CSV table of C-alpha atoms in Angstrom, one decimal:
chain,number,residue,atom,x,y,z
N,1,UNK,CA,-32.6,6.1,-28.1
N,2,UNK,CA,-28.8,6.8,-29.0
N,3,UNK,CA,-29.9,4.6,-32.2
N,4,UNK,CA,-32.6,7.0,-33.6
N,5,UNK,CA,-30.3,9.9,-32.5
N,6,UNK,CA,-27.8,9.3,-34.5
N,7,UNK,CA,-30.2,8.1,-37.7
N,8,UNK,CA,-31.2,11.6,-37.2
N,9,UNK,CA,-28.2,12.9,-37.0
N,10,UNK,CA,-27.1,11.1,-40.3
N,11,UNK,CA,-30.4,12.6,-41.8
N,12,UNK,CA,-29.3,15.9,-40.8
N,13,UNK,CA,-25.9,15.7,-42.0
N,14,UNK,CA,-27.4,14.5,-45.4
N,15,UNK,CA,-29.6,17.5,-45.6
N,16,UNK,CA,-26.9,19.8,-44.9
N,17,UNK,CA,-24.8,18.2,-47.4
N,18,UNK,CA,-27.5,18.3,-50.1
N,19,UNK,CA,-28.1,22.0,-49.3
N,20,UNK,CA,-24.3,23.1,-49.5
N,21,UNK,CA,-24.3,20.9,-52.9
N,22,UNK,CA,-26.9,22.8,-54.5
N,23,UNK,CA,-25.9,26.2,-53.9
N,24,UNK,CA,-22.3,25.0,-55.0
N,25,UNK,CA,-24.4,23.6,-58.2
N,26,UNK,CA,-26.0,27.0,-58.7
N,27,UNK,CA,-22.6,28.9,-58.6
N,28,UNK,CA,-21.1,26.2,-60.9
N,29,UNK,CA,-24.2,26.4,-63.5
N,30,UNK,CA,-23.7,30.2,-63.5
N,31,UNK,CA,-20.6,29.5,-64.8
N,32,UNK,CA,-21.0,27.1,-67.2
N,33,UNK,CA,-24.0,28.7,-68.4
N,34,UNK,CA,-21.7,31.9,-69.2
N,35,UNK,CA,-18.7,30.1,-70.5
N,36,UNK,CA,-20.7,28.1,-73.1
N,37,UNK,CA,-22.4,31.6,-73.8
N,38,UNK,CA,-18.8,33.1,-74.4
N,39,UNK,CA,-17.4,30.0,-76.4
N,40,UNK,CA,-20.5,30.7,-78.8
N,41,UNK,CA,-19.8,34.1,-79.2
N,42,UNK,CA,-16.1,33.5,-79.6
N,43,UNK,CA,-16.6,31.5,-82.6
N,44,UNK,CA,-19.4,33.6,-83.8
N,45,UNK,CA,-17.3,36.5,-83.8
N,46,UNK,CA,-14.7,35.4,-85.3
N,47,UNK,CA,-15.2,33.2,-88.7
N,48,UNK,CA,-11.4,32.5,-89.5
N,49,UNK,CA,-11.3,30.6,-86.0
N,50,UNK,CA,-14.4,28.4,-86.6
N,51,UNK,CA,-12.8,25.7,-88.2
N,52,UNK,CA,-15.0,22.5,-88.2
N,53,UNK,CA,-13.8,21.0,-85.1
N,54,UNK,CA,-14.3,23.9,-83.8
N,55,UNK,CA,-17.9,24.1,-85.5
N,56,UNK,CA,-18.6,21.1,-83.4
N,57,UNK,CA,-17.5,22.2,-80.3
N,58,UNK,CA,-19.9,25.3,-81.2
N,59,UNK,CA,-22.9,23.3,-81.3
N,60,UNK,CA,-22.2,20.9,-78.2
N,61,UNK,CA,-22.0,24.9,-76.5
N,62,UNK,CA,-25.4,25.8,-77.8
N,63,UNK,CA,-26.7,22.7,-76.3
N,64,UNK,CA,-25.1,23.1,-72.9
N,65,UNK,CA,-26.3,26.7,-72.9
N,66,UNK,CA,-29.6,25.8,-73.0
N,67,UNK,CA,-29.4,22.6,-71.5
N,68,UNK,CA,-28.2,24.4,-67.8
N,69,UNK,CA,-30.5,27.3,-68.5
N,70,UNK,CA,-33.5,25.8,-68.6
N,71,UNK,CA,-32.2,23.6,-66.1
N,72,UNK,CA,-32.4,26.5,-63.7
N,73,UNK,CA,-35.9,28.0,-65.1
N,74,UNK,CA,-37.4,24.2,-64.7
N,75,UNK,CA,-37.1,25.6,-61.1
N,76,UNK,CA,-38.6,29.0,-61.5
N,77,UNK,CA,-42.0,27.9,-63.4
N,78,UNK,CA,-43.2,25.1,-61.6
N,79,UNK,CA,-46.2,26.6,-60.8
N,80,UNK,CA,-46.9,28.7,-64.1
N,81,UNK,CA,-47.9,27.4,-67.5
N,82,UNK,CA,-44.5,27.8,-68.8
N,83,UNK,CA,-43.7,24.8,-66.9
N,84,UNK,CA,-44.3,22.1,-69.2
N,85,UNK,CA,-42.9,23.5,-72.1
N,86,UNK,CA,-40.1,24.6,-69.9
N,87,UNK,CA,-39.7,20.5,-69.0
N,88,UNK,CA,-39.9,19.6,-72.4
N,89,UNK,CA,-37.2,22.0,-74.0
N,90,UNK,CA,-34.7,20.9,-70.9
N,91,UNK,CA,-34.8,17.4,-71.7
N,92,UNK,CA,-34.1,17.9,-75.4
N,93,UNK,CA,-31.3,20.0,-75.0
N,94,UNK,CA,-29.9,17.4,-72.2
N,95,UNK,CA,-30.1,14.6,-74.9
N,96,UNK,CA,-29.2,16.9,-77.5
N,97,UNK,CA,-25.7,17.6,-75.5
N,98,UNK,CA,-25.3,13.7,-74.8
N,99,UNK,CA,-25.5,13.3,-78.4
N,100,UNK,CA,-23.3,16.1,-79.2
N,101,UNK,CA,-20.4,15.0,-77.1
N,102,UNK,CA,-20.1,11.6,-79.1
N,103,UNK,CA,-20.3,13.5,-82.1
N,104,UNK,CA,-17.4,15.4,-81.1
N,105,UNK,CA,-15.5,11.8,-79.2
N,106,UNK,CA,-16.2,10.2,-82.7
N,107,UNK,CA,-14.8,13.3,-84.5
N,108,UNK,CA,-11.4,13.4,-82.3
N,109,UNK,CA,-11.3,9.3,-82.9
N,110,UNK,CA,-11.4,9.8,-86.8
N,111,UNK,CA,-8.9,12.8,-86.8
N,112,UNK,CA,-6.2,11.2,-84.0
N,113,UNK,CA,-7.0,7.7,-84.3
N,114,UNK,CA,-7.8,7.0,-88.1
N,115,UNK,CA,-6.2,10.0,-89.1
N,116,UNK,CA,-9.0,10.6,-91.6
N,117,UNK,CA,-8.6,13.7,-93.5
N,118,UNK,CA,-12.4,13.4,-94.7
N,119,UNK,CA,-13.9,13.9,-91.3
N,120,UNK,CA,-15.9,16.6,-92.2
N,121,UNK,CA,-18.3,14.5,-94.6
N,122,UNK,CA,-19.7,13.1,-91.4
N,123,UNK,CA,-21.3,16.8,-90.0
N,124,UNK,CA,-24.0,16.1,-91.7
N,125,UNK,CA,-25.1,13.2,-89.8
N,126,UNK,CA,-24.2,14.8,-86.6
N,127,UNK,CA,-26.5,17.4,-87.1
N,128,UNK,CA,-29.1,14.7,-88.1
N,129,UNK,CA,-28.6,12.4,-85.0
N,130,UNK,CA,-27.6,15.6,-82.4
N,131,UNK,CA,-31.2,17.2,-83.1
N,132,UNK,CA,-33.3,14.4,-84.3
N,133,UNK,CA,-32.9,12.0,-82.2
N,134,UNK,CA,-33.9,14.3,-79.5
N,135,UNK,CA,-37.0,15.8,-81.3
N,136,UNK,CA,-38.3,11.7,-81.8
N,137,UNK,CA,-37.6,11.0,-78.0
N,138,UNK,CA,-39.2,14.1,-76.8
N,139,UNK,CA,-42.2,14.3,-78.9
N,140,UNK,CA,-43.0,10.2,-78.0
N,141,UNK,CA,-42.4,10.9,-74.4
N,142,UNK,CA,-44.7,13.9,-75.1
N,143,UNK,CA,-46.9,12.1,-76.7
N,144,UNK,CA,-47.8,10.1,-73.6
N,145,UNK,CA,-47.9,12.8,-71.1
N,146,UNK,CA,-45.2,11.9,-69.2
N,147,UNK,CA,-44.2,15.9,-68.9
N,148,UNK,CA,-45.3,17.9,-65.2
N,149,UNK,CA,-44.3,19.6,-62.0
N,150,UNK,CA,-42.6,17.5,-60.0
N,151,UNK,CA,-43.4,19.2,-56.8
N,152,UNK,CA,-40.9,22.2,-57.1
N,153,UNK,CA,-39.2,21.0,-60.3
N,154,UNK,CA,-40.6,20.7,-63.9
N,155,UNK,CA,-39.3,17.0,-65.6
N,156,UNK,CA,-40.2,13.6,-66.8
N,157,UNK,CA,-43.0,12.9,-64.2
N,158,UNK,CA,-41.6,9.2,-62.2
N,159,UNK,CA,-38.8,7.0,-62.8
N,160,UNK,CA,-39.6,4.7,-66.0
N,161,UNK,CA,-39.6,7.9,-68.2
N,162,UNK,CA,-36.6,8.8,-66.3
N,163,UNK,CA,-34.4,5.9,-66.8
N,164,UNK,CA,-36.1,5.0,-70.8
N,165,UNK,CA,-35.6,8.9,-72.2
N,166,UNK,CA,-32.3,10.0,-69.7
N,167,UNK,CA,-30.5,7.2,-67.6
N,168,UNK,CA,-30.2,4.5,-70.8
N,169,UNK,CA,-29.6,7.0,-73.8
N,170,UNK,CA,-27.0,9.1,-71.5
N,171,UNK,CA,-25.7,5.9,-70.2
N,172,UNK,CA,-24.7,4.3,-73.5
N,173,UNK,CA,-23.4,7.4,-75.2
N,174,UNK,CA,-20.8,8.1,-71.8
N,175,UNK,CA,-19.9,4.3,-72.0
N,176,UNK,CA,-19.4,4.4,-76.0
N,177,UNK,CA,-17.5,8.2,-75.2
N,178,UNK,CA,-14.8,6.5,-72.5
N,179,UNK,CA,-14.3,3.6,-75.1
N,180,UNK,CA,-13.5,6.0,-77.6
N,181,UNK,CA,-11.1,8.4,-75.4
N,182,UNK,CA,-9.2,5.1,-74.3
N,183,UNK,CA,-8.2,4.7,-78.1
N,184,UNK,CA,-7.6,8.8,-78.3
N,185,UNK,CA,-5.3,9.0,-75.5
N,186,UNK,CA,-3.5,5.4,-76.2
N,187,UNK,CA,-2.6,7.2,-79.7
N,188,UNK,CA,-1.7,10.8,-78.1
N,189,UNK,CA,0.2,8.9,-75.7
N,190,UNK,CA,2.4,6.5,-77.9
N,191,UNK,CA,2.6,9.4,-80.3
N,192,UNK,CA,4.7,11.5,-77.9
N,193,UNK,CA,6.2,8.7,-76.4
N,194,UNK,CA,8.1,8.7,-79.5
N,195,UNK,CA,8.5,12.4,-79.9
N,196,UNK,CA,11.9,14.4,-79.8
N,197,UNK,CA,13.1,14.6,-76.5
N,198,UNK,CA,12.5,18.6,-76.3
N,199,UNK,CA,8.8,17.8,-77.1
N,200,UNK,CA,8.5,15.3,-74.6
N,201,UNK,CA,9.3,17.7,-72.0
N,202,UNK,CA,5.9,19.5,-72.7
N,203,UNK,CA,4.0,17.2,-70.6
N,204,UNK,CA,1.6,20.6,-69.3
N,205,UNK,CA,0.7,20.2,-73.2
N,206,UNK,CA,-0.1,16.8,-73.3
N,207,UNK,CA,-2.0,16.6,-70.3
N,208,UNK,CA,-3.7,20.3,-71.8
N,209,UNK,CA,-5.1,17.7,-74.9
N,210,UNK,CA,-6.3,15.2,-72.4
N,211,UNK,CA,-8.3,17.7,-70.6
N,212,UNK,CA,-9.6,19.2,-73.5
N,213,UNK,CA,-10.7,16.2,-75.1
N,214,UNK,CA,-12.0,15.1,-71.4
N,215,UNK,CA,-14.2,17.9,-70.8
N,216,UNK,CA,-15.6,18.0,-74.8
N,217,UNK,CA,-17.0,14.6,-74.9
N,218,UNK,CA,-18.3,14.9,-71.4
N,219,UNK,CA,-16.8,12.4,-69.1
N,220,UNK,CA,-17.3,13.3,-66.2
N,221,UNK,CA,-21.3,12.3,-66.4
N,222,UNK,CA,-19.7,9.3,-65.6
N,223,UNK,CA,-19.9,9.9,-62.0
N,224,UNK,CA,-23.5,10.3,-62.0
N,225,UNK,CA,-24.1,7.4,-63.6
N,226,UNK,CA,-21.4,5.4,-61.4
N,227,UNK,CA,-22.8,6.6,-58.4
N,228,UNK,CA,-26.8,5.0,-59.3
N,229,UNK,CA,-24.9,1.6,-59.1
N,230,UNK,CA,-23.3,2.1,-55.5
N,231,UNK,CA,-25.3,1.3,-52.0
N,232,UNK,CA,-22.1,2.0,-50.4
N,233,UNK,CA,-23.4,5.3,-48.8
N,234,UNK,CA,-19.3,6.3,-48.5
N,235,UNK,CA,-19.1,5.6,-52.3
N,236,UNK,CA,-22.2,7.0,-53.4
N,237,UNK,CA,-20.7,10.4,-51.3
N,238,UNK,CA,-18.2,10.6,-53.1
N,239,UNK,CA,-19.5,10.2,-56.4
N,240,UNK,CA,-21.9,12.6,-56.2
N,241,UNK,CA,-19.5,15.3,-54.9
N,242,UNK,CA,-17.3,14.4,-57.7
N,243,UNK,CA,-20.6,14.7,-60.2
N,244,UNK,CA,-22.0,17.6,-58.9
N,245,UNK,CA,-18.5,19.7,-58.9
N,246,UNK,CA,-17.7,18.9,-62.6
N,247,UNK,CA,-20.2,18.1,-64.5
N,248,UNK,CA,-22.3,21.6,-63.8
N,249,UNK,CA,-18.9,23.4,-65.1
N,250,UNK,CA,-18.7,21.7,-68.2
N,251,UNK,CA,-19.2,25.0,-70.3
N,252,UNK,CA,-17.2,26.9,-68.8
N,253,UNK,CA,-13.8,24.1,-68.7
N,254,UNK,CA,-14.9,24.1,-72.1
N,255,UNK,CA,-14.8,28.0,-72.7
N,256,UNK,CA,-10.7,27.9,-71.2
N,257,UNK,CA,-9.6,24.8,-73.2
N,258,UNK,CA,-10.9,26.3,-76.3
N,259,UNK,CA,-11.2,30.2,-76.0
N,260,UNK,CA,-8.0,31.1,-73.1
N,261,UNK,CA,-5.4,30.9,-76.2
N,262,UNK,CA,-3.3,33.1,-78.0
N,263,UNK,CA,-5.2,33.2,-81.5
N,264,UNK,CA,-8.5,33.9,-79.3
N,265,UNK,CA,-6.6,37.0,-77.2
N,266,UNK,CA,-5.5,37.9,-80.4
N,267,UNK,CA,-8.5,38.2,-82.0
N,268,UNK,CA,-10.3,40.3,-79.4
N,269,UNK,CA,-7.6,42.4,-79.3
N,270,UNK,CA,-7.9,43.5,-82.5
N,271,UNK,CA,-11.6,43.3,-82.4
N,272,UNK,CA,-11.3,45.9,-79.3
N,273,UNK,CA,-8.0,47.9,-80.3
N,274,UNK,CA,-10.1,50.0,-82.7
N,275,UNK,CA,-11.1,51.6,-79.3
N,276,UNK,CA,-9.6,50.7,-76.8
N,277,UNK,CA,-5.9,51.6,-77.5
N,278,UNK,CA,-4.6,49.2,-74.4
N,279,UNK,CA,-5.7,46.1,-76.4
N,280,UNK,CA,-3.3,46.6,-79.3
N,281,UNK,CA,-0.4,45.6,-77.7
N,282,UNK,CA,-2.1,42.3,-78.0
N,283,UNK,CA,-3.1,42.0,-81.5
N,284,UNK,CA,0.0,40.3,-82.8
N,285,UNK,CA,0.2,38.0,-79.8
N,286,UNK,CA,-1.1,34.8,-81.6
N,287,UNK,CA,1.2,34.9,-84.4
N,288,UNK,CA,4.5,35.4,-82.3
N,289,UNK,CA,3.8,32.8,-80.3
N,290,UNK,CA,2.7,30.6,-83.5
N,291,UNK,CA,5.9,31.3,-85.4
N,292,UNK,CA,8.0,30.5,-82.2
N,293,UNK,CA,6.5,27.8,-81.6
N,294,UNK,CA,6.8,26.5,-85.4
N,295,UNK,CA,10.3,27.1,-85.8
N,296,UNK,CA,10.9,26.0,-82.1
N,297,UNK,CA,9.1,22.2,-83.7
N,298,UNK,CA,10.9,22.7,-87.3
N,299,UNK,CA,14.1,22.5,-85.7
N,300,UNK,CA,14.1,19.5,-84.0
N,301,UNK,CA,11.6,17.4,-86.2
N,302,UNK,CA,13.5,17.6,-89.3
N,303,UNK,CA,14.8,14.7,-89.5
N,304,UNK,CA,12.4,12.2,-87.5
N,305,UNK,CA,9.2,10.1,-88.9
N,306,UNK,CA,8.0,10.1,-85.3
N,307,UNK,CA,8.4,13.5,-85.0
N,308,UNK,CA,6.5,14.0,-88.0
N,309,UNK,CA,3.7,11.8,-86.9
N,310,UNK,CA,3.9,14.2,-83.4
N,311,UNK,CA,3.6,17.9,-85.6
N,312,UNK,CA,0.2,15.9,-87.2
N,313,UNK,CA,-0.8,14.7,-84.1
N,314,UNK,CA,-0.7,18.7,-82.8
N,315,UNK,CA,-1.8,19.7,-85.8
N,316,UNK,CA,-5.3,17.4,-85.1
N,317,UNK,CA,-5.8,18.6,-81.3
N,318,UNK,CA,-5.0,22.3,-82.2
N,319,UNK,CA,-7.7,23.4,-79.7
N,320,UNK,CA,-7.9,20.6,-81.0
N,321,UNK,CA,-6.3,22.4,-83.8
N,322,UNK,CA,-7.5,25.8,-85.0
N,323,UNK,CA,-6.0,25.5,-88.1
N,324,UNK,CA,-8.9,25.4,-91.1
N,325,UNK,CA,-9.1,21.5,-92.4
N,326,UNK,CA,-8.2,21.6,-96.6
């Protein structure tokens, strides 16, 4: 007796925890949903700011938009005709944001790592891979009617098409992504490491570069997949809290690495001070801080190789830089 009462017990606490989770999810897709929203906007808005790692970072944002929107509609039409289509359109957008998120780890390898100042001849194939791939994948799986309502959810209908057209695809791209930010961060890190001793007090900065790069290329995916591999119920716990906390706000860490800056602010403000007197205080807020911060670097990297290597270094991650590629 004191067995099955506490295996119901544990079945209870599960539930609990699963339905706590999802309304956490919900809140957390609300706001990645808008931040990725905003971050398009942002850089629709305002052309001198859409530099091309920025226009990367612009299309990943398209993709999570749609991605967690239609997320949240698979579970609005499951018993309408909108549902496959609904089904079909959420799994593109999903591999379309995998794809995306190499695209942009790759791009950040080539500009940090390899220092390549002919990244920008690969967009081309980005776009090619980003939305192709996923059109092929979709329309074979399509193809085979693997599409339905999956009893209060519209998806891939059972577990092959699942773990072919999701699991494996998303699997290899997060694996080939945390490769690829191991070589980033080894070169941001030895980079600084040999910076002026005034930069190397801006560790918030550093760290700022890490996240950004982090969120961009979607890394913490790897949780979800981690957790598949654990039958440690204690492990697989904490994975899953740990999946379902940051991957849903992808978007929106996206939207304050990228768009919570001073050229941003700046921008809006004068985009706003037209009518809304307030805002003009802020219109020259970007370029103060910009020349500070220049002469601030100027000054002490005169001198230095390393510190040179450090000014192109912040030059490349310039949000992850913001300054248009020649």
């Amino acid at each position: 007796m004191s067995s099955a009462s506490s295996s119901d017990d544990s079945k209870t606490s599960e539930e609990m925890l699963n339905i706590v989770l999802g309304y956490i999810v919900d809140v957390l897709l609300s706001l990645s949903i808008a931040g990725s929203f905003l971050t398009v906007l942002t850089f629709m808005l305002f052309v001198k700011l859409r530099t091309y790692p920025i226009r990367l970072i612009l299309y990943l944002c398209m993709s999570i938009f749609f991605a967690q929107l239609f997320f949240e509609i698979s579970f609005k039409t499951y018993d309408t005709l909108f549902c496959l289509p609904a089904a079909i359109i959420l799994h593109y957008f999903f591999l379309a944001d995998f794809i995306w998120t190499f695209c942009v780890a790759f791009n950040f390898y080539q500009m940090i790592v390899k220092r390549n100042r002919d990244a920008e001849s690969f967009e081309k194939y980005y776009h090619l891979a980003a939305w192709g791939i996923p059109m092929f994948i979709v329309v074979f799986i399509a193809g085979f009617q693997k599409y339905q309502n999956r009893g209060g959810f519209c998806y891939l209908e059972n577990e092959v098409p699942v773990f072919v057209g999701f699991f494996v695809p998303g699997l290899l791209i997060v694996c080939a992504n945390a490769v690829i930010f191991f070589f980033i961060a080894r070169e941001i890190h030895d980079t600084l490491k040999n910076a002026p001793r005034t930069e190397k007090k801006e560790k918030s900065k550093e760290f700022r570069v890490y996240f950004s790069i982090f969120v961009s290329i979607g890394l913490s995916w790897i949780f979800g997949f981690i957790m598949t591999f654990f039958t440690n119920k204690v492990l697989e716990l904490i994975f899953l809290v740990l999946f379902s906390i940051t991957t849903p706000l992808q978007g929106f860490l996206i939207f304050l690495s990228y768009c919570l800056n001073d050229k941003v602010i700046s921008s809006y403000a004068k985009a706003f001070g037209t009518f809304i007197p307030f805002c003009k205080r802020w219109e020259n807020y970007g370029s103060i801080s910009h020349v500070s911060s220049t002469t601030g670097t100027n000054s002490s990297t005169r001198s230095s190789h390393d510190s040179s290597r450090s000014e192109n270094l912040s030059s490349s991650t310039d949000s992850i830089s913001m300054k248009p590629i020649k």
